Coordinates of C-alpha atoms and ligand atoms in Angstrom, one line a residue:
M1 CA 2.7 45.6 153.9
N2 CA 5.6 43.7 154.4
K3 CA 7.6 43.0 150.7
V4 CA 10.3 40.2 150.7
G5 CA 14.0 43.1 148.7
E6 CA 16.6 41.3 147.6
F7 CA 19.7 43.3 147.7
Y8 CA 22.9 43.1 145.0
T9 CA 26.0 45.0 145.7
P10 CA 29.3 44.9 142.6
G11 CA 31.8 42.2 144.4
K12 CA 33.9 45.0 145.6
I13 CA 33.1 48.8 145.5
I14 CA 36.9 50.8 146.5
F15 CA 35.9 55.3 146.5
G16 CA 37.6 58.0 147.1
P17 CA 39.6 60.6 145.4
G18 CA 43.0 58.5 144.0
G19 CA 41.2 55.9 143.8
L20 CA 41.8 54.9 140.7
A21 CA 45.8 54.3 141.5
Q22 CA 44.0 50.9 142.8
V23 CA 43.3 49.7 139.1
G24 CA 46.4 47.3 138.0
I25 CA 45.9 45.8 141.5
E26 CA 42.2 44.7 141.2
A27 CA 43.0 44.1 137.3
K28 CA 45.3 41.3 138.1
R29 CA 43.2 39.9 140.6
L30 CA 40.8 39.4 138.1
G31 CA 42.3 38.4 134.8
S32 CA 45.7 38.6 132.1
K33 CA 44.3 40.8 128.7
A34 CA 42.2 43.4 129.3
L35 CA 39.7 45.1 127.2
V36 CA 40.0 49.2 127.5
V37 CA 36.3 50.4 127.2
L38 CA 36.8 54.4 126.1
G39 CA 34.8 57.2 125.2
R40 CA 35.3 60.2 122.7
G41 CA 38.6 61.1 123.3
S42 CA 38.1 62.8 126.9
M43 CA 39.7 60.6 128.6
R44 CA 43.2 60.7 126.4
T45 CA 43.1 64.2 127.0
S46 CA 42.9 64.8 130.7
G47 CA 45.7 61.8 131.0
A48 CA 42.9 59.4 133.2
L49 CA 43.8 56.9 129.9
D50 CA 47.7 56.8 130.3
R51 CA 47.4 56.4 133.5
L52 CA 45.9 53.1 134.0
T53 CA 47.8 51.8 130.6
H54 CA 50.8 52.0 133.0
L55 CA 49.5 50.6 136.1
L56 CA 48.5 47.8 133.8
I57 CA 51.6 47.2 132.6
E58 CA 53.3 48.1 136.2
N59 CA 51.3 44.9 137.0
N60 CA 52.3 42.5 134.0
L61 CA 48.4 42.9 131.6
E62 CA 47.9 42.9 128.4
Y63 CA 45.5 45.9 127.0
V64 CA 43.4 46.4 123.8
I65 CA 42.1 49.8 123.7
Y66 CA 37.6 49.9 122.2
E67 CA 37.6 54.2 121.6
D68 CA 35.0 55.9 120.2
I69 CA 31.5 54.6 122.4
P70 CA 28.5 56.9 121.5
S71 CA 26.2 58.0 124.0
D72 CA 23.3 55.8 124.0
P73 CA 25.5 52.7 122.6
S74 CA 24.1 50.5 120.2
V75 CA 24.0 47.1 119.5
E76 CA 26.3 47.6 116.4
T77 CA 28.2 49.2 119.1
V78 CA 28.6 46.4 121.7
D79 CA 28.6 43.1 119.5
T80 CA 31.6 45.1 117.5
G81 CA 33.3 45.7 120.9
T82 CA 32.7 41.4 122.1
G83 CA 33.7 40.7 118.0
L84 CA 37.6 42.2 119.8
A85 CA 37.3 41.5 122.9
K86 CA 37.4 37.5 121.8
K87 CA 39.6 37.9 118.5
E88 CA 42.5 39.5 121.4
K89 CA 41.2 36.8 123.4
C90 CA 40.2 39.2 126.5
N91 CA 39.4 37.8 130.2
L92 CA 38.3 41.6 131.8
V93 CA 36.6 44.8 130.2
I94 CA 38.1 47.8 131.9
A95 CA 35.6 50.6 131.8
L96 CA 37.0 54.2 131.8
G97 CA 33.7 56.4 131.1
G98 CA 30.1 57.8 131.1
G99 CA 27.4 55.9 131.5
S100 CA 27.4 54.8 127.8
V101 CA 31.0 53.9 127.9
L102 CA 30.2 51.6 131.1
D103 CA 27.3 49.8 130.2
T104 CA 29.4 49.2 126.8
G105 CA 31.8 47.9 128.5
K106 CA 29.3 45.4 131.3
A107 CA 27.0 43.7 127.9
I108 CA 30.3 42.8 126.1
S109 CA 31.5 41.4 129.4
A110 CA 28.4 39.8 129.0
M111 CA 28.3 38.8 125.7
V112 CA 31.6 37.1 125.8
T113 CA 30.6 34.4 126.8
N114 CA 27.0 33.9 125.7
E115 CA 26.1 33.5 122.2
G116 CA 24.6 35.2 119.5
S117 CA 23.4 39.2 119.8
V118 CA 23.0 41.2 122.6
A119 CA 20.0 42.4 120.6
D120 CA 18.5 38.6 122.0
Y121 CA 19.1 39.0 125.3
Q122 CA 17.5 43.0 126.0
E123 CA 14.5 42.8 127.2
I124 CA 11.9 43.6 124.9
E125 CA 8.4 42.6 124.7
G126 CA 8.2 38.5 124.4
K127 CA 12.3 38.5 123.8
G128 CA 14.8 38.0 126.1
R129 CA 16.9 35.4 126.0
K130 CA 18.5 34.4 129.2
F131 CA 22.6 34.8 129.1
Q132 CA 23.5 31.1 129.4
Y133 CA 27.5 31.5 130.8
K134 CA 29.3 33.6 133.7
P135 CA 30.6 36.7 131.5
I136 CA 34.0 37.5 132.5
S137 CA 34.7 39.7 135.0
F138 CA 34.4 43.9 134.2
I139 CA 35.4 46.8 136.4
A140 CA 33.8 49.8 135.7
I141 CA 35.3 53.5 136.4
P142 CA 32.5 56.4 136.3
T143 CA 34.2 59.9 134.7
T144 CA 30.5 60.7 135.9
S145 CA 28.1 61.2 138.0
G146 CA 25.0 60.1 138.0
T147 CA 23.8 57.1 136.2
G148 CA 25.2 55.0 139.0
S149 CA 26.4 52.0 136.9
E150 CA 29.0 50.9 138.5
A151 CA 26.9 49.5 140.4
T152 CA 24.0 48.1 138.3
R153 CA 22.7 44.9 137.6
N154 CA 21.9 46.2 133.5
A155 CA 22.7 47.6 130.6
V156 CA 20.6 50.9 128.3
I157 CA 21.2 49.3 124.6
T158 CA 19.6 51.1 121.7
N159 CA 18.5 48.7 118.6
T160 CA 17.8 51.3 116.0
K161 CA 16.3 48.2 113.7
L162 CA 13.1 48.6 116.5
G163 CA 13.0 51.9 117.3
L164 CA 13.5 51.4 121.2
K165 CA 16.2 51.3 124.2
K166 CA 16.2 49.1 126.7
S167 CA 17.9 47.2 129.1
I168 CA 19.8 43.8 129.2
R169 CA 19.3 42.4 132.8
D170 CA 20.7 40.2 134.8
P171 CA 22.7 39.7 138.4
W172 CA 25.0 38.1 136.7
L173 CA 25.6 42.0 135.1
I174 CA 27.3 43.5 138.7
P175 CA 30.7 44.5 138.2
K176 CA 33.2 42.9 139.5
V177 CA 34.8 46.0 141.5
A178 CA 32.7 49.0 141.2
L179 CA 36.4 51.7 141.0
V180 CA 34.9 55.8 142.1
D181 CA 37.3 58.3 141.7
P182 CA 36.2 61.6 142.3
E183 CA 39.1 63.2 141.0
L184 CA 38.4 61.6 137.5
T185 CA 35.2 64.0 137.4
L186 CA 36.8 67.3 138.3
S187 CA 37.4 68.2 134.9
L188 CA 34.0 67.5 133.8
P189 CA 31.4 71.1 132.1
P190 CA 29.6 71.9 134.2
Y191 CA 26.4 72.0 132.2
V192 CA 28.1 67.4 132.0
T193 CA 27.7 68.0 135.6
A194 CA 24.0 69.0 136.3
V195 CA 22.3 66.7 133.8
C196 CA 24.3 63.2 135.1
G197 CA 23.3 64.8 138.7
G198 CA 19.7 65.1 137.6
D199 CA 19.9 61.8 136.9
A200 CA 21.0 60.7 139.9
L201 CA 18.7 62.4 141.7
T202 CA 15.9 61.6 139.9
Q203 CA 17.1 58.2 140.7
C204 CA 17.2 57.8 144.0
I205 CA 13.9 60.0 144.1
E206 CA 12.6 56.6 142.0
S207 CA 13.2 54.4 143.8
Y208 CA 12.5 55.8 147.0
L209 CA 8.5 56.6 145.8
G210 CA 8.4 53.3 144.0
K211 CA 5.9 50.0 144.6
K212 CA 9.3 47.8 145.0
S213 CA 11.3 49.8 147.5
Q214 CA 13.0 48.7 150.9
E215 CA 14.3 49.3 153.3
I216 CA 18.1 49.6 152.6
T217 CA 17.6 51.0 149.5
D218 CA 15.4 54.0 151.1
T219 CA 18.4 54.5 153.4
L220 CA 20.4 55.0 150.8
A221 CA 18.4 56.9 148.8
L222 CA 17.6 59.4 151.7
H223 CA 21.2 59.5 152.4
A224 CA 21.7 60.4 148.6
I225 CA 19.2 63.6 148.0
G226 CA 21.1 65.2 150.9
L227 CA 24.4 64.7 149.6
I228 CA 22.5 66.2 145.9
G229 CA 21.1 68.4 147.7
K230 CA 23.9 69.8 148.9
S231 CA 26.5 70.0 146.5
L232 CA 25.0 69.1 142.8
V233 CA 25.1 72.8 142.4
K234 CA 28.2 73.7 144.2
A235 CA 29.7 70.9 141.8
V236 CA 28.3 72.7 138.8
K237 CA 29.3 76.5 139.7
D238 CA 33.0 75.2 141.1
G239 CA 33.7 71.9 139.3
K240 CA 37.1 71.6 140.6
N241 CA 35.6 72.1 144.5
L242 CA 36.1 68.1 145.5
E243 CA 33.7 68.0 148.5
A244 CA 31.3 68.6 146.2
R245 CA 32.8 66.3 143.2
K246 CA 33.3 63.2 145.9
N247 CA 29.6 64.1 147.3
M248 CA 27.7 63.9 144.1
A249 CA 30.3 61.1 143.5
M250 CA 29.4 59.3 146.1
A251 CA 25.5 59.6 146.2
A252 CA 25.9 59.3 141.6
L253 CA 27.0 55.2 142.9
L254 CA 23.8 55.1 146.3
S255 CA 21.8 56.3 143.0
G256 CA 22.9 52.9 140.8
L257 CA 22.6 50.4 144.1
C258 CA 18.8 52.0 144.6
L259 CA 17.8 51.2 141.2
S260 CA 19.0 48.2 140.3
N261 CA 17.6 46.7 143.9
S262 CA 13.9 48.9 143.8
G263 CA 13.4 49.8 140.4
L264 CA 12.4 53.3 138.7
G265 CA 9.7 54.9 137.6
A266 CA 7.8 56.8 135.3
A267 CA 10.8 59.8 134.5
H268 CA 13.0 56.9 133.5
A269 CA 9.8 55.3 131.9
L270 CA 8.9 58.4 129.2
S271 CA 13.0 59.7 129.2
H272 CA 13.9 55.8 126.8
P273 CA 11.6 57.1 124.3
L274 CA 12.9 60.4 124.5
G275 CA 15.6 59.4 123.8
V276 CA 15.2 57.1 120.6
Y277 CA 13.3 59.4 119.2
Y278 CA 13.9 63.2 119.5
K279 CA 18.4 62.2 121.6
I280 CA 17.7 64.0 124.9
P281 CA 19.8 63.3 126.4
H282 CA 18.9 60.7 129.7
G283 CA 19.8 63.2 132.3
L284 CA 18.0 65.8 131.2
S285 CA 15.1 64.5 130.2
C286 CA 14.8 62.2 133.4
A287 CA 15.7 65.7 135.7
V288 CA 12.7 68.1 133.7
L289 CA 10.1 65.1 134.2
L290 CA 11.0 64.6 137.7
P291 CA 9.3 66.9 139.6
Y292 CA 5.6 66.8 137.7
V293 CA 6.3 62.9 137.8
M294 CA 6.4 64.0 141.5
E295 CA 3.4 66.3 141.6
Y296 CA 1.4 62.9 139.7
N297 CA 2.4 60.7 142.9
L298 CA 1.8 62.8 145.5
P299 CA -1.8 61.7 146.3
V300 CA -0.1 58.1 147.0
V301 CA 3.4 59.0 148.5
T302 CA 2.6 61.8 150.9
K303 CA 4.8 61.2 153.8
K304 CA 7.5 60.0 152.2
L305 CA 8.0 63.4 149.7
A306 CA 7.6 64.4 153.2
R307 CA 10.3 62.5 154.4
I308 CA 12.8 63.4 151.3
A309 CA 12.1 67.5 152.2
Q310 CA 13.7 66.7 155.6
S311 CA 16.7 65.3 153.8
L312 CA 16.8 68.0 151.4
G313 CA 17.5 70.0 155.2
E314 CA 14.0 72.2 155.1
N315 CA 12.1 72.3 157.8
I316 CA 9.3 70.7 158.1
S317 CA 7.9 71.4 161.6
L318 CA 5.3 73.7 160.7
L319 CA 3.7 72.6 157.6
S320 CA 1.2 69.4 157.4
E321 CA 1.9 66.5 155.9
T322 CA 0.8 67.9 152.3
G323 CA 2.6 71.1 153.0
A324 CA 5.9 69.5 153.1
A325 CA 5.5 67.2 150.3
Q326 CA 4.8 70.1 148.6
R327 CA 8.0 71.2 149.6
A328 CA 9.8 68.8 148.5
I329 CA 8.6 69.4 144.6
Y330 CA 9.2 72.9 145.1
K331 CA 12.9 72.4 146.8
V332 CA 13.7 70.3 143.8
K333 CA 12.6 72.6 141.0
E334 CA 14.8 75.0 142.5
I335 CA 17.7 73.0 143.0
L336 CA 17.5 71.7 138.9
S337 CA 17.1 75.3 138.2
Q338 CA 20.4 76.3 140.1
A339 CA 21.6 73.5 138.8
G340 CA 20.9 75.9 134.8
I341 CA 18.4 73.1 133.9
K342 CA 15.1 74.6 132.4
S343 CA 11.4 73.7 133.6
N344 CA 11.2 72.3 130.2
L345 CA 12.2 70.6 127.3
S346 CA 10.0 73.5 124.0
E347 CA 13.6 73.7 123.0
W348 CA 12.8 70.4 122.0
E349 CA 9.9 71.2 119.9
I350 CA 8.7 67.6 120.7
K351 CA 5.5 67.1 118.4
K352 CA 2.2 65.7 120.0
E353 CA 2.0 63.8 117.0
D354 CA 4.5 61.6 118.0
F355 CA 2.8 61.2 121.8
S356 CA 1.4 58.3 120.7
Q357 CA 4.7 56.2 120.1
L358 CA 6.3 58.2 123.1
I359 CA 3.6 56.3 125.3
K360 CA 3.9 53.5 124.2
G361 CA 7.7 53.5 124.6
A362 CA 7.9 54.2 127.4
K363 CA 5.5 50.9 129.0
G364 CA 7.5 49.0 130.5
G365 CA 9.2 48.3 134.3
S366 CA 9.7 50.7 135.7
L367 CA 6.4 52.4 134.7
N368 CA 4.6 49.3 136.8
N369 CA 7.3 50.3 139.5
N370 CA 5.7 54.3 140.1
P371 CA 4.0 54.3 143.3
R372 CA 1.1 55.9 141.4
D373 CA -0.5 53.7 138.5
T374 CA -0.6 55.4 135.0
S375 CA -3.1 56.0 132.5
D376 CA -2.3 56.5 128.5
E377 CA -4.2 59.6 129.3
D378 CA -2.5 60.2 133.0
L379 CA 1.2 60.1 130.6
I380 CA 0.0 62.6 127.8
E381 CA -0.7 65.3 130.5
L382 CA 2.9 64.7 131.9
L383 CA 4.4 65.1 128.6
Y384 CA 2.2 68.4 128.0
K385 CA 3.7 69.6 130.9
M386 CA 7.5 68.5 130.5
T387 CA 7.8 69.3 126.3
G388 CA 6.5 72.7 127.2
L389 CA 3.3 72.4 125.0
Y390 CA 0.8 73.7 127.5
Ligands
FE2_1 FE1 18.9 57.5 135.0

């Protein structure tokens, strides 16, 4: 089938150990007063915040700090930060943190120039205002290797009033600079490393298998899947292994480019309501769902799954296409298990009675992009498997 693809990237990608040193120069190019968005303390204790603020001062920039961003940022988190940025007349946002911090910074950069609450712009059925004005400049500095938010044009925001976790999305939202310094991930604990890596792997595989897949992102996804296969377990077992950290940071960045341009699938679709109703970390539910979703998709993407097995270093020369596809699923399960991720979420005690609500929350763009169409019964089956209720 002939498809027309589109490919958006950040204005500039800076990648490599020690890359943080360039933040002052980049910030000076883009603004004069920055809102620095941070999570809950780890960047203060690691010294990364001090280095960042020093570099801003050295380049004659003013800054204001907005910190304590929770995981799964809410509408209120974004609206409060926007109020601060406006009051302080910031013309640049720099976010230093994991996916939630980057998404918050990204959303604030757009809301500073656009009216109303960020809730007005969320992709909720029948709603979703379009951004009228360009955001102020945004520099994304990831400190985990997972969401790829540094390369995407959406931000996931939790709307607690409506009990929904939905994106704001616009090409304008893509960061002006994605500054990826793998040294910032050296102190990430093993479990966070595993869960974030599981998210990146799911993003690569879902965008590669998805209906909107295209040649550019296919190439990036397969390379990133190979990097994750080689390095996730190493990064979990030895956090100081810079080579493994570098590979995971690259894979996460590529996963962001993939998902932003080619979409996701059923694992991400179901992960959003699981995050809203059970507060299950995004990467964990994605990683647990991934092998089940791959199995479900196997009949319609057998060849592509076989290609994934090759990227993961498997010798498939003596296998049938279906056998090679099954090998990819087996290998993904093995990597996730060695990284310490369980094969189901039984300990989260997800209730059968909530399935219909979870399925309702899963409907939307990611589910529509899944290569094999899903009925509600199919989703129930996936939920039974991943919750351990079978
Ligand atoms: Fe994700």
